[in-house]
């Protein structure tokens, strides 16, 4: 109908103001917006009206509709006789086509001249359209009480279902209601008048049902049941289950009035109830907003969409958080991990340094402000450690990683790589919940479908028009990344999940933005991917807001309401197995104890030598015997994990069983034989800056001190400290020295009793001059 050219008559019938409506995957109305003319008028897209309503309408309004040309001459003669007899208009003799013509003109005086215009328009309508098209037009514009216009709106408003699902009683009521639209709910009239009007309406409906039965449309049982149905009660209101999604779709397709979505209406309601439950608790922690999206990643269809759930109207509930850029926190770490696997820079098992680190003026720290010395790459991801991630990004490159994220479908990275710097991996960029959930779902989809070409996220049942997503990660890297994420510790309420063999496998990741403003939790099981955001829409921070404790419980609550799904099968054709040393996770060498790990098949390893060393020990195993040191003493080789001093110092606090390499035979030390070039003897573990050292100002305005900490290979060694040629003192383990000197350039020298020496050049600055050279530690 929309493509036909209308004759010259009022345009209101041609292009009325439709309400914009959203339907779920089963055709259930889940959200609707008032039309611009403040009417509820739902677009009716079918080519015919339902049979029950058609039969009831024709029986009541126009039995000869399919026979006449738009007017019924016999009815006109009868109406003219009655009107002349009564000296007023008591009968209009209007056919359905004439009523449609009257609806086209709107409110007008009922005059003979106007009736003539309507007759002429009815003839034109009959000339241009089929009878079925005319019935659809009438059903789309008939008044049904208040500001309810059209069969589609009336059916959903009064009965909560589509017109095709109406019972005989409901169809008959809607057939007679336009004859007196205000009779169903008479408003403020007296209860007696209201009751009389409703009785008249009921009687009119029942007479129509009896006429339909007499005409053979209803059998006696159907008639009895239809007559027993009560009139509908006053509706509670229109459904508004997905207002943010409806607004988003309308922005994407402003000419569209009906959206048939992929949303599961039941799941949408269940999700809303779950979010409300969690908001009651989060509200006590100054968290006012939640957003979530659930995706079937096999089909990439969105099953539930809540752009912003709030407990009160003051919480900026109109903002669609799901589509709004928010600080990413650590939620991007899995994609750096996958990219590093593909680049051969890591294996899941390789030890990564987790020590105090300095990158120019940037010194990252883990969220718990602890260091682990060394941690396997997959554990660093599972524990979301910041320092290994920043070091990994420094190795991979900020610019290449940003380009990968853009290829992955993240559209908010509009600044240069230099703008983000290494903080990109810790929340230095903004992302959208929809795009992040799409990316996590796409990675899982790629493993299940064995393809890096992934359909875009689908909101509507019609085939997606967007370009398929070409993931820049191999299937092998995607699988290994998801496997690492299955080991992420679950929230406290899920603390015993490993004790149950039937618990579903979920790969998930959290993120918390700088300033505690955004909390993320996104995860996938074998079939579904869910994204959750928690925080305040206005950007206000919350003191206890974290991804694990604020968004994580919501994520798992939503997974519990979904069917369990089998976890992904390993894509063996995309993986290669190799032996690695158990102790450091690098490829097997020096006869170390080994275990199997996997890597992406196409990855070309670019790993360093690892941390396994072959030591030559005396028969007691208490001393090292450098070659040529003690002739005649039989030495024995031993392959051991030997970490750099700073890594070893932190690592041993987490692993008391770690044994540093034994000292050299005393005779070798006395003989002055040098240590091997890779044998570090002294290391400074704090501060880590190789350039500027900032001396803070105390509350009283006096200059504070910088405390240096050092470690030695031989824990029994003493250290002598010199600064700019001045002797500062001697320390025993643990080695600490406080420095307080004017701003300037200095040389710090540390020596041990065995003659080992460490030199560092320092630039000391006062706090008020340090802002351009240093940056605070970020969690």
PDB file of C-alpha atoms in Angstrom, residues 62-168:
ATOM      1  CA  UNK A  62     -21.567  -4.130   6.176  1.00  0.00           C
ATOM      2  CA  UNK A  63     -22.890  -7.561   5.193  1.00  0.00           C
ATOM      3  CA  UNK A  64     -22.762  -6.715   1.478  1.00  0.00           C
ATOM      4  CA  UNK A  65     -19.251  -5.287   1.555  1.00  0.00           C
ATOM      5  CA  UNK A  66     -17.932  -7.659  -1.121  1.00  0.00           C
ATOM      6  CA  UNK A  67     -20.912  -6.976  -3.393  1.00  0.00           C
ATOM      7  CA  UNK A  68     -21.336  -3.183  -3.460  1.00  0.00           C
ATOM      8  CA  UNK A  69     -19.061  -0.635  -5.220  1.00  0.00           C
ATOM      9  CA  UNK A  70     -18.472   1.432  -2.096  1.00  0.00           C
ATOM     10  CA  UNK A  71     -22.021   2.543  -1.441  1.00  0.00           C
ATOM     11  CA  UNK A  72     -25.144   0.467  -0.768  1.00  0.00           C
ATOM     12  CA  UNK A  73     -28.068   2.044  -2.709  1.00  0.00           C
ATOM     13  CA  UNK A  74     -30.696   0.084  -0.795  1.00  0.00           C
ATOM     14  CA  UNK A  75     -29.251   1.191   2.526  1.00  0.00           C
ATOM     15  CA  UNK A  76     -29.100   4.822   1.320  1.00  0.00           C
ATOM     16  CA  UNK A  77     -32.778   4.773   0.305  1.00  0.00           C
ATOM     17  CA  UNK A  78     -33.727   3.252   3.642  1.00  0.00           C
ATOM     18  CA  UNK A  79     -31.631   5.808   5.562  1.00  0.00           C
ATOM     19  CA  UNK A  80     -33.083   8.713   3.529  1.00  0.00           C
ATOM     20  CA  UNK A  81     -36.633   7.568   4.307  1.00  0.00           C
ATOM     21  CA  UNK A  82     -35.882   7.276   8.032  1.00  0.00           C
ATOM     22  CA  UNK A  83     -34.121  10.629   8.186  1.00  0.00           C
ATOM     23  CA  UNK A  84     -36.972  12.429   6.368  1.00  0.00           C
ATOM     24  CA  UNK A  85     -39.508  10.795   8.622  1.00  0.00           C
ATOM     25  CA  UNK A  86     -37.623  11.848  11.769  1.00  0.00           C
ATOM     26  CA  UNK A  87     -36.614  15.282  10.393  1.00  0.00           C
ATOM     27  CA  UNK A  88     -33.003  14.553  11.523  1.00  0.00           C
ATOM     28  CA  UNK A  89     -30.145  12.195  10.712  1.00  0.00           C
ATOM     29  CA  UNK A  90     -30.891   8.978  12.548  1.00  0.00           C
ATOM     30  CA  UNK A  91     -29.298   6.558  10.078  1.00  0.00           C
ATOM     31  CA  UNK A  92     -26.160   7.038   7.999  1.00  0.00           C
ATOM     32  CA  UNK A  93     -26.293   3.982   5.734  1.00  0.00           C
ATOM     33  CA  UNK A  94     -22.505   4.054   5.739  1.00  0.00           C
ATOM     34  CA  UNK A  95     -20.629   1.154   4.257  1.00  0.00           C
ATOM     35  CA  UNK A  96     -17.193   0.266   5.603  1.00  0.00           C
ATOM     36  CA  UNK A  97     -15.672   2.103   2.645  1.00  0.00           C
ATOM     37  CA  UNK A  98     -17.711   5.206   3.444  1.00  0.00           C
ATOM     38  CA  UNK A  99     -16.605   5.005   7.091  1.00  0.00           C
ATOM     39  CA  UNK A 100     -13.022   4.807   5.884  1.00  0.00           C
ATOM     40  CA  UNK A 101     -13.654   7.917   3.805  1.00  0.00           C
ATOM     41  CA  UNK A 102     -15.049   9.693   6.869  1.00  0.00           C
ATOM     42  CA  UNK A 103     -11.934   8.707   8.864  1.00  0.00           C
ATOM     43  CA  UNK A 104      -9.849  10.238   6.095  1.00  0.00           C
ATOM     44  CA  UNK A 105     -11.585  13.596   6.523  1.00  0.00           C
ATOM     45  CA  UNK A 106     -11.418  13.551  10.312  1.00  0.00           C
ATOM     46  CA  UNK A 107     -13.942  15.346  12.489  1.00  0.00           C
ATOM     47  CA  UNK A 108     -16.497  17.183  10.327  1.00  0.00           C
ATOM     48  CA  UNK A 109     -20.128  18.258  10.586  1.00  0.00           C
ATOM     49  CA  UNK A 110     -22.606  15.626   9.475  1.00  0.00           C
ATOM     50  CA  UNK A 111     -24.206  17.445   6.585  1.00  0.00           C
ATOM     51  CA  UNK A 112     -25.646  16.310   3.301  1.00  0.00           C
ATOM     52  CA  UNK A 113     -22.761  18.005   1.502  1.00  0.00           C
ATOM     53  CA  UNK A 114     -20.190  16.183   3.648  1.00  0.00           C
ATOM     54  CA  UNK A 115     -22.001  12.907   3.102  1.00  0.00           C
ATOM     55  CA  UNK A 116     -21.757  13.505  -0.620  1.00  0.00           C
ATOM     56  CA  UNK A 117     -18.001  14.100  -0.358  1.00  0.00           C
ATOM     57  CA  UNK A 118     -17.602  10.860   1.589  1.00  0.00           C
ATOM     58  CA  UNK A 119     -19.593   8.944  -1.023  1.00  0.00           C
ATOM     59  CA  UNK A 120     -17.390  10.325  -3.796  1.00  0.00           C
ATOM     60  CA  UNK A 121     -14.221   9.431  -1.861  1.00  0.00           C
ATOM     61  CA  UNK A 122     -15.587   5.942  -1.132  1.00  0.00           C
ATOM     62  CA  UNK A 123     -16.065   5.367  -4.859  1.00  0.00           C
ATOM     63  CA  UNK A 124     -12.499   6.461  -5.524  1.00  0.00           C
ATOM     64  CA  UNK A 125     -11.179   4.153  -2.805  1.00  0.00           C
ATOM     65  CA  UNK A 126     -13.065   1.213  -4.307  1.00  0.00           C
ATOM     66  CA  UNK A 127     -11.622   2.088  -7.717  1.00  0.00           C
ATOM     67  CA  UNK A 128      -8.019   2.122  -6.497  1.00  0.00           C
ATOM     68  CA  UNK A 129      -7.945  -0.697  -3.943  1.00  0.00           C
ATOM     69  CA  UNK A 130      -9.072  -4.237  -3.466  1.00  0.00           C
ATOM     70  CA  UNK A 131     -11.685  -5.140  -0.872  1.00  0.00           C
ATOM     71  CA  UNK A 132      -9.052  -6.785   1.379  1.00  0.00           C
ATOM     72  CA  UNK A 133      -6.884  -3.677   1.198  1.00  0.00           C
ATOM     73  CA  UNK A 134      -9.829  -1.511   2.193  1.00  0.00           C
ATOM     74  CA  UNK A 135     -10.554  -3.713   5.185  1.00  0.00           C
ATOM     75  CA  UNK A 136      -6.934  -3.447   6.308  1.00  0.00           C
ATOM     76  CA  UNK A 137      -7.058   0.348   5.960  1.00  0.00           C
ATOM     77  CA  UNK A 138     -10.275   0.548   7.960  1.00  0.00           C
ATOM     78  CA  UNK A 139      -8.887  -1.726  10.657  1.00  0.00           C
ATOM     79  CA  UNK A 140      -5.760   0.473  10.857  1.00  0.00           C
ATOM     80  CA  UNK A 141      -7.679   3.739  11.382  1.00  0.00           C
ATOM     81  CA  UNK A 142     -10.853   2.870  13.295  1.00  0.00           C
ATOM     82  CA  UNK A 143     -11.213   4.463  16.782  1.00  0.00           C
ATOM     83  CA  UNK A 144     -11.333   2.098  19.750  1.00  0.00           C
ATOM     84  CA  UNK A 145     -11.684   4.439  22.694  1.00  0.00           C
ATOM     85  CA  UNK A 146      -9.534   7.190  24.133  1.00  0.00           C
ATOM     86  CA  UNK A 147      -6.416   7.569  22.003  1.00  0.00           C
ATOM     87  CA  UNK A 148      -6.379   3.932  20.876  1.00  0.00           C
ATOM     88  CA  UNK A 149      -6.543   3.842  17.088  1.00  0.00           C
ATOM     89  CA  UNK A 150      -6.593   0.796  14.842  1.00  0.00           C
ATOM     90  CA  UNK A 151      -7.172  -2.903  15.337  1.00  0.00           C
ATOM     91  CA  UNK A 152      -3.508  -3.644  16.101  1.00  0.00           C
ATOM     92  CA  UNK A 153      -3.343  -1.129  18.952  1.00  0.00           C
ATOM     93  CA  UNK A 154      -6.774  -2.127  20.314  1.00  0.00           C
ATOM     94  CA  UNK A 155      -5.937  -5.813  20.324  1.00  0.00           C
ATOM     95  CA  UNK A 156      -2.708  -5.294  22.276  1.00  0.00           C
ATOM     96  CA  UNK A 157      -4.169  -2.652  24.588  1.00  0.00           C
ATOM     97  CA  UNK A 158      -7.307  -4.495  25.640  1.00  0.00           C
ATOM     98  CA  UNK A 159      -6.232  -8.121  25.353  1.00  0.00           C
ATOM     99  CA  UNK A 160      -2.425  -8.200  25.268  1.00  0.00           C
ATOM    100  CA  UNK A 161      -2.192 -10.219  22.082  1.00  0.00           C
ATOM    101  CA  UNK A 162      -2.007  -9.862  18.316  1.00  0.00           C
ATOM    102  CA  UNK A 163      -5.284  -9.589  16.331  1.00  0.00           C
ATOM    103  CA  UNK A 164      -4.768 -13.057  14.852  1.00  0.00           C
ATOM    104  CA  UNK A 165      -5.007 -14.549  18.352  1.00  0.00           C
ATOM    105  CA  UNK A 166      -8.328 -12.919  19.309  1.00  0.00           C
ATOM    106  CA  UNK A 167     -11.169 -15.119  20.501  1.00  0.00           C
ATOM    107  CA  UNK A 168     -14.656 -14.856  18.971  1.00  0.00           C
TER     108      UNK A 168
END
